[in-house]
Amino acid sequence: MTHPEFVPPMFSNEIVSGKVSWQSPSNIALVKYWGKKEHQIPANPSISFTLDNCRSITSLEFQKKEDKSDSFEFDFYFEDKPKVDFKPKIQKFFERIQQYCPYLNDYRFTIRSENSFPHSSGIASSASGMSALALCIMDLERQLDPGMSEEHFQRKASFLARLGSGSASRSIQGDLMIWGKHNDVESSSDLFAVKYEDELHENFQNFQDTILLVDKGEKQVSSTVGHDLMHGHPFAEERFLQAHRNLSKLLPVLKSGDYSEFIKIVESEALTLHAMMMSSQPYFILMKPNTLEIINRIWKFRKDTGIPACFTLDAGANVHLLYPENHASKVLEFIKNELVAYCENGHYICDQVGNGAKKL
Ligand code: PMV
């Protein structure tokens, strides 16, 4: 299926060579995307906080080929070193977006990427990396088509990023992004993520996310495998409906600033994601004993202090501790005193909600 709104017009400009660079952040979902249909269409809508410090920095150098060929020609460097094992992923990405970016065959590319977060931190870089690459490609397209509107640029960048990695569609803008059609968000779409445009209560502005690195190794189960396990999963249909309901509940909470409702939805979403993995065939436990230690300590801390700190998880053992900025010093003290002991080599990353990608 082709989406004509993303097929570019005949270009007026001729560009021979150049270089563009973008930085793009990671994001953390509050209502989770888990399960997809063909062509990277999500099985349910999701919403995420865009992060700030955890990001990828990617540059794209392009040189027009002498003769146009049907193949994609590119080199990929990660942290200044050639990284051949990443090339098939980019090749696949180019194949998926080719009908929307037919000019990709006209150029030879050199792609260089690096992450602001440590290489082996157990933090997936697909959201930041794929969105940064999609933005570089859109930057080239905008040079070829200078009349392009800013809205189209953002939307198509998210559309392309989605075809690289679903959650990458939510990394383009901030501070909150919604991806997947939902009845309460008129502009929402399965094809790209849109910015949360409603009022955001001050309680959630500059929200903090400290990522407690319980396991810095490679993910035990790739998200591709994880999404696939939702096909034929006995609880899948109910889970997809629940995500719709949870987003319906969360939207008014973001406006009202109701911490206790926020916590109920966000923590339940995280545990449900893991419950889906535990109840699939084959089944997986992605949490580690230290993940549970941390969760229990967060619950106790919240009960003892009344500070509205809560956790969420992605599809791994690391814990994202979410809390309001005005409680940062108390929470950081708690992390140092009680949680660091459960992090691999005592490592954690302090991040917060950010505003999205930037051209460099
Ligand atoms: O973008 P993917 O295919 O790597 O999926 C990521 C899914 C989760 O991170 C587990 C949840 C989400 O909504 O980001």
mmCIF file of C-alpha atoms and ligand atoms in Angstrom:
data_model
loop_
_atom_site.group_PDB
_atom_site.id
_atom_site.type_symbol
_atom_site.label_atom_id
_atom_site.label_comp_id
_atom_site.label_asym_id
_atom_site.label_seq_id
_atom_site.Cartn_x
_atom_site.Cartn_y
_atom_site.Cartn_z
ATOM 1 C CA MET A 1 0.000 0.000 0.000
ATOM 2 C CA THR A 2 1.326 3.445 -0.948
ATOM 3 C CA HIS A 3 0.419 6.609 0.918
ATOM 4 C CA PRO A 4 0.399 9.246 -1.839
ATOM 5 C CA GLU A 5 0.740 12.194 0.543
ATOM 6 C CA PHE A 6 4.305 11.020 1.268
ATOM 7 C CA VAL A 7 5.386 10.454 -2.332
ATOM 8 C CA PRO A 8 7.403 13.551 -3.252
ATOM 9 C CA PRO A 9 6.657 15.760 -6.267
ATOM 10 C CA MET A 10 9.075 16.201 -9.179
ATOM 11 C CA PHE A 11 11.895 18.231 -7.686
ATOM 12 C CA SER A 12 12.765 21.690 -8.889
ATOM 13 C CA ASN A 13 16.247 21.733 -7.383
ATOM 14 C CA GLU A 14 19.367 19.852 -8.374
ATOM 15 C CA ILE A 15 21.704 18.991 -5.481
ATOM 16 C CA VAL A 16 25.038 17.358 -6.263
ATOM 17 C CA SER A 17 26.582 16.872 -2.869
ATOM 18 C CA GLY A 18 26.369 17.979 0.719
ATOM 19 C CA LYS A 19 26.193 16.986 4.347
ATOM 20 C CA VAL A 20 23.482 17.303 6.988
ATOM 21 C CA SER A 21 23.528 16.457 10.690
ATOM 22 C CA TRP A 22 20.742 15.946 13.196
ATOM 23 C CA GLN A 23 20.467 14.955 16.813
ATOM 24 C CA SER A 24 17.405 13.060 17.893
ATOM 25 C CA PRO A 25 16.385 11.833 21.337
ATOM 26 C CA SER A 26 15.118 8.583 22.726
ATOM 27 C CA ASN A 27 11.630 8.444 24.238
ATOM 28 C CA ILE A 28 9.874 6.550 27.003
ATOM 29 C CA ALA A 29 6.336 5.307 26.463
ATOM 30 C CA LEU A 30 3.658 5.845 29.123
ATOM 31 C CA VAL A 31 1.071 3.813 27.196
ATOM 32 C CA LYS A 32 3.073 1.142 25.410
ATOM 33 C CA TYR A 33 3.246 0.065 21.801
ATOM 34 C CA TRP A 34 3.530 -3.724 21.767
ATOM 35 C CA GLY A 35 2.221 -5.586 18.758
ATOM 36 C CA LYS A 36 2.004 -4.474 15.153
ATOM 37 C CA LYS A 37 0.327 -5.239 11.862
ATOM 38 C CA GLU A 38 1.914 -5.346 8.438
ATOM 39 C CA HIS A 39 3.869 -2.294 7.257
ATOM 40 C CA GLN A 40 4.704 -1.140 10.775
ATOM 41 C CA ILE A 41 1.124 -0.264 11.659
ATOM 42 C CA PRO A 42 0.746 -0.323 15.445
ATOM 43 C CA ALA A 43 -1.842 -2.651 16.976
ATOM 44 C CA ASN A 44 -2.729 0.083 19.471
ATOM 45 C CA PRO A 45 -2.021 3.767 20.081
ATOM 46 C CA SER A 46 0.829 4.807 22.384
ATOM 47 C CA ILE A 47 2.059 7.988 24.042
ATOM 48 C CA SER A 48 5.560 8.840 25.200
ATOM 49 C CA PHE A 49 7.638 11.484 26.881
ATOM 50 C CA THR A 50 10.386 12.617 24.557
ATOM 51 C CA LEU A 51 13.719 12.464 26.380
ATOM 52 C CA ASP A 52 16.518 14.976 26.297
ATOM 53 C CA ASN A 53 19.982 13.667 27.219
ATOM 54 C CA CYS A 54 19.735 10.206 25.670
ATOM 55 C CA ARG A 55 20.127 10.889 21.992
ATOM 56 C CA SER A 56 21.782 9.928 18.721
ATOM 57 C CA ILE A 57 23.834 12.325 16.633
ATOM 58 C CA THR A 58 23.814 11.349 12.984
ATOM 59 C CA SER A 59 25.305 12.892 9.858
ATOM 60 C CA LEU A 60 24.532 12.049 6.262
ATOM 61 C CA GLU A 61 26.993 12.937 3.511
ATOM 62 C CA PHE A 62 25.683 12.607 -0.004
ATOM 63 C CA GLN A 63 27.267 12.676 -3.418
ATOM 64 C CA LYS A 64 25.285 12.286 -6.624
ATOM 65 C CA LYS A 65 26.213 9.106 -8.507
ATOM 66 C CA GLU A 66 27.543 9.470 -12.050
ATOM 67 C CA ASP A 67 25.075 6.840 -13.228
ATOM 68 C CA LYS A 68 21.858 6.176 -11.444
ATOM 69 C CA SER A 69 21.648 2.536 -10.393
ATOM 70 C CA ASP A 70 18.913 0.620 -8.651
ATOM 71 C CA SER A 71 21.044 -0.298 -5.682
ATOM 72 C CA PHE A 72 21.571 1.675 -2.500
ATOM 73 C CA GLU A 73 25.151 2.729 -1.934
ATOM 74 C CA PHE A 74 26.132 3.682 1.566
ATOM 75 C CA ASP A 75 28.753 3.245 4.249
ATOM 76 C CA PHE A 76 27.897 3.275 7.906
ATOM 77 C CA TYR A 77 30.198 4.331 10.726
ATOM 78 C CA PHE A 78 29.300 4.057 14.392
ATOM 79 C CA GLU A 79 31.506 6.134 16.675
ATOM 80 C CA ASP A 80 33.908 6.649 13.759
ATOM 81 C CA LYS A 81 34.359 2.947 13.094
ATOM 82 C CA PRO A 82 32.855 1.080 10.131
ATOM 83 C CA LYS A 83 29.972 -1.015 11.415
ATOM 84 C CA VAL A 84 29.040 -3.616 8.857
ATOM 85 C CA ASP A 85 26.652 -5.567 11.079
ATOM 86 C CA PHE A 86 24.354 -2.541 11.118
ATOM 87 C CA LYS A 87 24.241 -2.245 7.326
ATOM 88 C CA PRO A 88 21.453 -4.814 6.716
ATOM 89 C CA LYS A 89 19.179 -2.816 9.041
ATOM 90 C CA ILE A 90 19.792 0.359 7.049
ATOM 91 C CA GLN A 91 19.481 -1.518 3.746
ATOM 92 C CA LYS A 92 16.066 -2.800 4.880
ATOM 93 C CA PHE A 93 15.074 0.671 6.008
ATOM 94 C CA PHE A 94 16.052 2.142 2.610
ATOM 95 C CA GLU A 95 14.069 -0.590 0.837
ATOM 96 C CA ARG A 96 11.000 0.199 2.937
ATOM 97 C CA ILE A 97 11.133 3.941 2.313
ATOM 98 C CA GLN A 98 12.336 3.861 -1.296
ATOM 99 C CA GLN A 99 8.890 4.473 -2.775
ATOM 100 C CA TYR A 100 8.644 7.619 -0.633
ATOM 101 C CA CYS A 101 12.246 8.716 -1.210
ATOM 102 C CA PRO A 102 13.026 7.683 -4.810
ATOM 103 C CA TYR A 103 16.090 9.982 -4.805
ATOM 104 C CA LEU A 104 17.911 7.554 -2.466
ATOM 105 C CA ASN A 105 19.174 5.643 -5.509
ATOM 106 C CA ASP A 106 20.653 8.802 -7.000
ATOM 107 C CA TYR A 107 23.262 9.291 -4.288
ATOM 108 C CA ARG A 108 26.147 7.607 -2.539
ATOM 109 C CA PHE A 109 25.862 8.107 1.193
ATOM 110 C CA THR A 110 28.184 8.083 4.154
ATOM 111 C CA ILE A 111 26.276 7.802 7.411
ATOM 112 C CA ARG A 112 28.018 8.490 10.722
ATOM 113 C CA SER A 113 26.261 8.022 14.005
ATOM 114 C CA GLU A 114 27.021 8.131 17.702
ATOM 115 C CA ASN A 115 24.980 8.035 20.888
ATOM 116 C CA SER A 116 25.213 10.299 23.902
ATOM 117 C CA PHE A 117 24.599 7.315 26.160
ATOM 118 C CA PRO A 118 27.165 4.562 26.691
ATOM 119 C CA HIS A 119 27.384 1.883 24.064
ATOM 120 C CA SER A 120 26.474 -0.998 26.338
ATOM 121 C CA SER A 121 23.884 0.458 28.654
ATOM 122 C CA GLY A 122 20.982 -1.747 27.678
ATOM 123 C CA ILE A 123 19.288 1.343 26.258
ATOM 124 C CA ALA A 124 17.937 0.645 22.803
ATOM 125 C CA SER A 125 19.166 3.237 20.330
ATOM 126 C CA SER A 126 16.720 2.343 17.559
ATOM 127 C CA ALA A 127 14.284 5.173 18.402
ATOM 128 C CA SER A 128 16.942 7.884 18.516
ATOM 129 C CA GLY A 129 19.090 6.389 15.738
ATOM 130 C CA MET A 130 16.314 5.746 13.233
ATOM 131 C CA SER A 131 14.653 9.113 13.848
ATOM 132 C CA ALA A 132 17.993 10.937 13.422
ATOM 133 C CA LEU A 133 18.593 9.141 10.106
ATOM 134 C CA ALA A 134 15.027 9.844 8.917
ATOM 135 C CA LEU A 135 15.544 13.540 9.707
ATOM 136 C CA CYS A 136 18.813 13.633 7.752
ATOM 137 C CA ILE A 137 17.036 12.093 4.746
ATOM 138 C CA MET A 138 14.195 14.599 5.052
ATOM 139 C CA ASP A 139 16.749 17.404 5.212
ATOM 140 C CA LEU A 140 18.123 16.276 1.848
ATOM 141 C CA GLU A 141 14.553 16.050 0.505
ATOM 142 C CA ARG A 142 13.850 19.589 1.676
ATOM 143 C CA GLN A 143 16.914 20.802 -0.214
ATOM 144 C CA LEU A 144 15.506 19.129 -3.328
ATOM 145 C CA ASP A 145 12.034 20.545 -2.642
ATOM 146 C CA PRO A 146 12.567 23.900 -0.889
ATOM 147 C CA GLY A 147 8.852 24.719 -0.904
ATOM 148 C CA MET A 148 8.101 21.951 1.585
ATOM 149 C CA SER A 149 6.138 23.112 4.648
ATOM 150 C CA GLU A 150 7.541 22.640 8.137
ATOM 151 C CA GLU A 151 4.467 20.554 8.998
ATOM 152 C CA HIS A 152 5.086 18.178 6.102
ATOM 153 C CA PHE A 153 8.757 17.946 7.042
ATOM 154 C CA GLN A 154 7.955 16.894 10.629
ATOM 155 C CA ARG A 155 5.181 14.555 9.621
ATOM 156 C CA LYS A 156 7.111 12.756 6.913
ATOM 157 C CA ALA A 157 10.188 12.505 9.166
ATOM 158 C CA SER A 158 8.002 10.680 11.700
ATOM 159 C CA PHE A 159 6.422 8.584 8.923
ATOM 160 C CA LEU A 160 9.875 7.483 7.679
ATOM 161 C CA ALA A 161 11.237 6.940 11.201
ATOM 162 C CA ARG A 162 8.271 4.652 11.898
ATOM 163 C CA LEU A 163 9.303 2.459 8.990
ATOM 164 C CA GLY A 164 12.751 2.098 10.618
ATOM 165 C CA SER A 165 11.499 1.393 14.129
ATOM 166 C CA GLY A 166 7.949 1.986 15.340
ATOM 167 C CA SER A 167 8.830 3.896 18.490
ATOM 168 C CA ALA A 168 11.224 6.121 16.485
ATOM 169 C CA SER A 169 8.152 7.859 15.034
ATOM 170 C CA ARG A 170 7.653 9.403 18.505
ATOM 171 C CA SER A 171 11.151 10.919 18.773
ATOM 172 C CA ILE A 172 10.831 13.808 16.308
ATOM 173 C CA GLN A 173 9.151 16.405 18.509
ATOM 174 C CA GLY A 174 8.388 16.879 22.200
ATOM 175 C CA ASP A 175 7.413 17.007 24.924
ATOM 176 C CA LEU A 176 4.819 14.269 24.480
ATOM 177 C CA MET A 177 4.065 12.367 21.288
ATOM 178 C CA ILE A 178 1.101 10.194 20.361
ATOM 179 C CA TRP A 179 1.359 7.510 17.707
ATOM 180 C CA GLY A 180 -1.544 5.383 16.513
ATOM 181 C CA LYS A 181 -5.137 6.279 15.760
ATOM 182 C CA HIS A 182 -7.147 7.104 18.862
ATOM 183 C CA ASN A 183 -10.684 8.491 18.968
ATOM 184 C CA ASP A 184 -9.873 11.224 21.489
ATOM 185 C CA VAL A 185 -7.015 12.694 19.442
ATOM 186 C CA GLU A 186 -8.381 13.932 16.178
ATOM 187 C CA SER A 187 -5.055 14.421 14.409
ATOM 188 C CA SER A 188 -3.708 11.010 15.499
ATOM 189 C CA SER A 189 -2.621 8.502 12.890
ATOM 190 C CA ASP A 190 -1.204 5.013 12.556
ATOM 191 C CA LEU A 191 1.227 6.362 9.973
ATOM 192 C CA PHE A 192 3.097 8.966 12.014
ATOM 193 C CA ALA A 193 3.218 10.384 15.509
ATOM 194 C CA VAL A 194 1.728 13.759 16.407
ATOM 195 C CA LYS A 195 2.681 16.153 19.161
ATOM 196 C CA TYR A 196 0.416 16.231 22.201
ATOM 197 C CA GLU A 197 -1.070 19.689 21.667
ATOM 198 C CA ASP A 198 -3.371 19.992 24.665
ATOM 199 C CA GLU A 199 -2.545 21.767 27.870
ATOM 200 C CA LEU A 200 0.088 19.972 29.956
ATOM 201 C CA HIS A 201 -0.335 20.551 33.686
ATOM 202 C CA GLU A 202 2.720 22.083 35.335
ATOM 203 C CA ASN A 203 3.067 18.936 37.459
ATOM 204 C CA PHE A 204 4.267 17.116 34.354
ATOM 205 C CA GLN A 205 6.425 19.830 32.863
ATOM 206 C CA ASN A 206 10.153 19.084 32.995
ATOM 207 C CA PHE A 207 9.340 15.633 34.338
ATOM 208 C CA GLN A 208 12.480 13.719 35.280
ATOM 209 C CA ASP A 209 13.443 10.225 34.115
ATOM 210 C CA THR A 210 16.359 8.518 35.812
ATOM 211 C CA ILE A 211 17.208 5.295 34.041
ATOM 212 C CA LEU A 212 18.458 2.675 36.477
ATOM 213 C CA LEU A 213 20.721 0.342 34.515
ATOM 214 C CA VAL A 214 19.976 -3.053 35.979
ATOM 215 C CA ASP A 215 21.277 -4.962 32.972
ATOM 216 C CA LYS A 216 23.585 -3.340 30.461
ATOM 217 C CA GLY A 217 23.747 -6.320 28.112
ATOM 218 C CA GLU A 218 22.034 -6.797 24.801
ATOM 219 C CA LYS A 219 18.291 -7.223 25.021
ATOM 220 C CA GLN A 220 17.288 -10.816 25.674
ATOM 221 C CA VAL A 221 14.417 -10.538 23.207
ATOM 222 C CA SER A 222 14.505 -8.107 20.281
ATOM 223 C CA SER A 223 11.446 -5.927 19.897
ATOM 224 C CA THR A 224 10.830 -7.496 16.470
ATOM 225 C CA VAL A 225 10.448 -10.891 18.141
ATOM 226 C CA GLY A 226 8.402 -9.345 20.958
ATOM 227 C CA HIS A 227 5.912 -7.659 18.617
ATOM 228 C CA ASP A 228 5.582 -10.911 16.723
ATOM 229 C CA LEU A 229 4.637 -12.806 19.868
ATOM 230 C CA MET A 230 1.466 -10.721 20.038
ATOM 231 C CA HIS A 231 0.185 -12.524 16.936
ATOM 232 C CA GLY A 232 -2.011 -15.305 18.243
ATOM 233 C CA HIS A 233 -1.394 -14.254 21.844
ATOM 234 C CA PRO A 234 -4.426 -15.302 23.937
ATOM 235 C CA PHE A 235 -4.735 -11.858 25.583
ATOM 236 C CA ALA A 236 -3.732 -9.679 22.624
ATOM 237 C CA GLU A 237 -7.140 -8.292 21.654
ATOM 238 C CA GLU A 238 -7.988 -7.323 25.214
ATOM 239 C CA ARG A 239 -4.558 -5.731 25.646
ATOM 240 C CA PHE A 240 -5.024 -3.576 22.535
ATOM 241 C CA LEU A 241 -8.409 -2.395 23.842
ATOM 242 C CA GLN A 242 -6.871 -1.697 27.234
ATOM 243 C CA ALA A 243 -4.224 0.542 25.621
ATOM 244 C CA HIS A 244 -7.037 2.567 23.986
ATOM 245 C CA ARG A 245 -8.767 2.889 27.358
ATOM 246 C CA ASN A 246 -5.560 3.800 29.175
ATOM 247 C CA LEU A 247 -4.819 6.554 26.684
ATOM 248 C CA SER A 248 -8.402 7.847 27.120
ATOM 249 C CA LYS A 249 -7.783 7.968 30.873
ATOM 250 C CA LEU A 250 -4.302 9.465 30.648
ATOM 251 C CA LEU A 251 -5.171 12.432 28.418
ATOM 252 C CA PRO A 252 -7.351 14.212 31.023
ATOM 253 C CA VAL A 253 -4.774 13.354 33.710
ATOM 254 C CA LEU A 254 -2.069 15.193 31.769
ATOM 255 C CA LYS A 255 -4.319 18.262 31.901
ATOM 256 C CA SER A 256 -5.467 17.954 35.504
ATOM 257 C CA GLY A 257 -2.076 17.044 36.968
ATOM 258 C CA ASP A 258 -3.512 14.115 38.949
ATOM 259 C CA TYR A 259 -0.385 12.254 40.067
ATOM 260 C CA SER A 260 -2.115 9.271 41.588
ATOM 261 C CA GLU A 261 -4.093 8.491 38.404
ATOM 262 C CA PHE A 262 -0.942 9.046 36.332
ATOM 263 C CA ILE A 263 0.973 6.539 38.446
ATOM 264 C CA LYS A 264 -1.800 3.938 38.261
ATOM 265 C CA ILE A 265 -1.872 4.056 34.475
ATOM 266 C CA VAL A 266 1.873 4.243 33.873
ATOM 267 C CA GLU A 267 2.926 1.477 36.246
ATOM 268 C CA SER A 268 0.122 -0.793 35.097
ATOM 269 C CA GLU A 269 1.159 -0.268 31.455
ATOM 270 C CA ALA A 270 4.739 -1.279 32.264
ATOM 271 C CA LEU A 271 3.680 -4.408 34.120
ATOM 272 C CA THR A 272 1.193 -5.314 31.399
ATOM 273 C CA LEU A 273 3.906 -5.138 28.748
ATOM 274 C CA HIS A 274 5.938 -7.612 30.805
ATOM 275 C CA ALA A 275 2.868 -9.721 31.522
ATOM 276 C CA MET A 276 2.357 -10.059 27.762
ATOM 277 C CA MET A 277 5.889 -11.407 27.443
ATOM 278 C CA MET A 278 5.399 -13.787 30.348
ATOM 279 C CA SER A 279 2.186 -15.163 28.868
ATOM 280 C CA SER A 280 3.271 -15.548 25.243
ATOM 281 C CA GLN A 281 4.456 -18.738 23.609
ATOM 282 C CA PRO A 282 7.452 -18.981 23.953
ATOM 283 C CA TYR A 283 7.414 -17.019 27.234
ATOM 284 C CA PHE A 284 10.055 -14.697 28.648
ATOM 285 C CA ILE A 285 10.817 -12.994 31.926
ATOM 286 C CA LEU A 286 12.588 -9.763 31.035
ATOM 287 C CA MET A 287 12.831 -8.435 34.576
ATOM 288 C CA LYS A 288 15.758 -9.383 36.812
ATOM 289 C CA PRO A 289 15.669 -9.799 40.598
ATOM 290 C CA ASN A 290 17.130 -6.275 40.870
ATOM 291 C CA THR A 291 14.289 -4.878 38.751
ATOM 292 C CA LEU A 292 11.845 -6.153 41.391
ATOM 293 C CA GLU A 293 14.009 -4.874 44.253
ATOM 294 C CA ILE A 294 13.976 -1.418 42.699
ATOM 295 C CA ILE A 295 10.210 -1.475 42.061
ATOM 296 C CA ASN A 296 9.508 -2.493 45.653
ATOM 297 C CA ARG A 297 11.792 0.236 46.974
ATOM 298 C CA ILE A 298 10.130 2.842 44.758
ATOM 299 C CA TRP A 299 6.744 1.786 46.174
ATOM 300 C CA LYS A 300 8.027 2.027 49.733
ATOM 301 C CA PHE A 301 9.671 5.420 49.076
ATOM 302 C CA ARG A 302 6.412 6.743 47.614
ATOM 303 C CA LYS A 303 4.421 5.489 50.574
ATOM 304 C CA ASP A 304 6.864 6.853 53.151
ATOM 305 C CA THR A 305 7.451 10.287 51.606
ATOM 306 C CA GLY A 306 4.297 10.972 49.604
ATOM 307 C CA ILE A 307 6.546 11.961 46.667
ATOM 308 C CA PRO A 308 4.819 10.945 43.422
ATOM 309 C CA ALA A 309 7.702 8.971 41.941
ATOM 310 C CA CYS A 310 6.808 5.968 39.817
ATOM 311 C CA PHE A 311 8.429 3.497 37.471
ATOM 312 C CA THR A 312 8.035 2.370 33.948
ATOM 313 C CA LEU A 313 9.892 -0.295 31.980
ATOM 314 C CA ASP A 314 10.646 -0.942 28.366
ATOM 315 C CA ALA A 315 11.125 -4.458 27.058
ATOM 316 C CA GLY A 316 14.099 -5.162 29.311
ATOM 317 C CA ALA A 317 15.293 -5.178 32.917
ATOM 318 C CA ASN A 318 16.181 -1.489 33.284
ATOM 319 C CA VAL A 319 13.869 0.723 35.320
ATOM 320 C CA HIS A 320 12.836 4.263 34.352
ATOM 321 C CA LEU A 321 12.122 6.232 37.501
ATOM 322 C CA LEU A 322 9.764 9.114 36.682
ATOM 323 C CA TYR A 323 9.272 12.033 39.077
ATOM 324 C CA PRO A 324 8.498 15.761 39.204
ATOM 325 C CA GLU A 325 11.393 18.192 38.954
ATOM 326 C CA ASN A 326 10.618 19.868 42.291
ATOM 327 C CA HIS A 327 11.332 16.605 44.125
ATOM 328 C CA ALA A 328 14.575 15.921 42.246
ATOM 329 C CA SER A 329 16.987 16.385 45.148
ATOM 330 C CA LYS A 330 15.075 14.020 47.490
ATOM 331 C CA VAL A 331 14.669 11.414 44.749
ATOM 332 C CA LEU A 332 18.339 11.590 43.782
ATOM 333 C CA GLU A 333 19.299 11.090 47.400
ATOM 334 C CA PHE A 334 17.005 8.059 47.498
ATOM 335 C CA ILE A 335 18.599 6.709 44.319
ATOM 336 C CA LYS A 336 22.107 7.074 45.715
ATOM 337 C CA ASN A 337 21.222 5.632 49.108
ATOM 338 C CA GLU A 338 18.979 2.776 48.066
ATOM 339 C CA LEU A 339 18.834 2.048 44.347
ATOM 340 C CA VAL A 340 22.407 2.331 43.081
ATOM 341 C CA ALA A 341 23.230 -0.965 44.788
ATOM 342 C CA TYR A 342 20.870 -2.740 42.365
ATOM 343 C CA CYS A 343 22.292 -1.129 39.214
ATOM 344 C CA GLU A 344 24.995 -2.842 37.182
ATOM 345 C CA ASN A 345 28.285 -1.244 38.286
ATOM 346 C CA GLY A 346 26.173 1.350 40.110
ATOM 347 C CA HIS A 347 25.299 3.035 36.827
ATOM 348 C CA TYR A 348 22.268 5.173 36.107
ATOM 349 C CA ILE A 349 21.474 7.982 33.653
ATOM 350 C CA CYS A 350 19.671 11.181 34.593
ATOM 351 C CA ASP A 351 17.367 12.401 31.895
ATOM 352 C CA GLN A 352 14.261 14.539 31.609
ATOM 353 C CA VAL A 353 11.536 15.433 29.192
ATOM 354 C CA GLY A 354 12.861 17.249 26.125
ATOM 355 C CA ASN A 355 11.640 19.104 23.072
ATOM 356 C CA GLY A 356 12.577 16.769 20.261
ATOM 357 C CA ALA A 357 15.152 16.587 17.511
ATOM 358 C CA LYS A 358 17.457 19.403 16.381
ATOM 359 C CA LYS A 359 19.392 20.162 13.260
ATOM 360 C CA LEU A 360 23.101 20.619 13.995
HETATM 361 O O1 PMV B 1 10.175 0.573 18.239
HETATM 362 P P1 PMV B 1 10.292 -0.852 18.639
HETATM 363 O O2 PMV B 1 9.823 -1.770 17.569
HETATM 364 O O3 PMV B 1 11.694 -1.152 19.125
HETATM 365 O O4 PMV B 1 9.297 -1.137 19.879
HETATM 366 C C1 PMV B 1 9.512 -0.602 21.135
HETATM 367 C C2 PMV B 1 8.445 -1.006 22.074
HETATM 368 C C3 PMV B 1 8.576 -0.548 23.521
HETATM 369 O O5 PMV B 1 9.731 0.241 23.722
HETATM 370 C C4 PMV B 1 8.677 -1.756 24.428
HETATM 371 C C5 PMV B 1 7.338 0.229 23.942
HETATM 372 C C6 PMV B 1 7.190 1.593 23.323
HETATM 373 O O6 PMV B 1 6.050 1.993 23.091
HETATM 374 O O7 PMV B 1 8.208 2.282 23.135
#
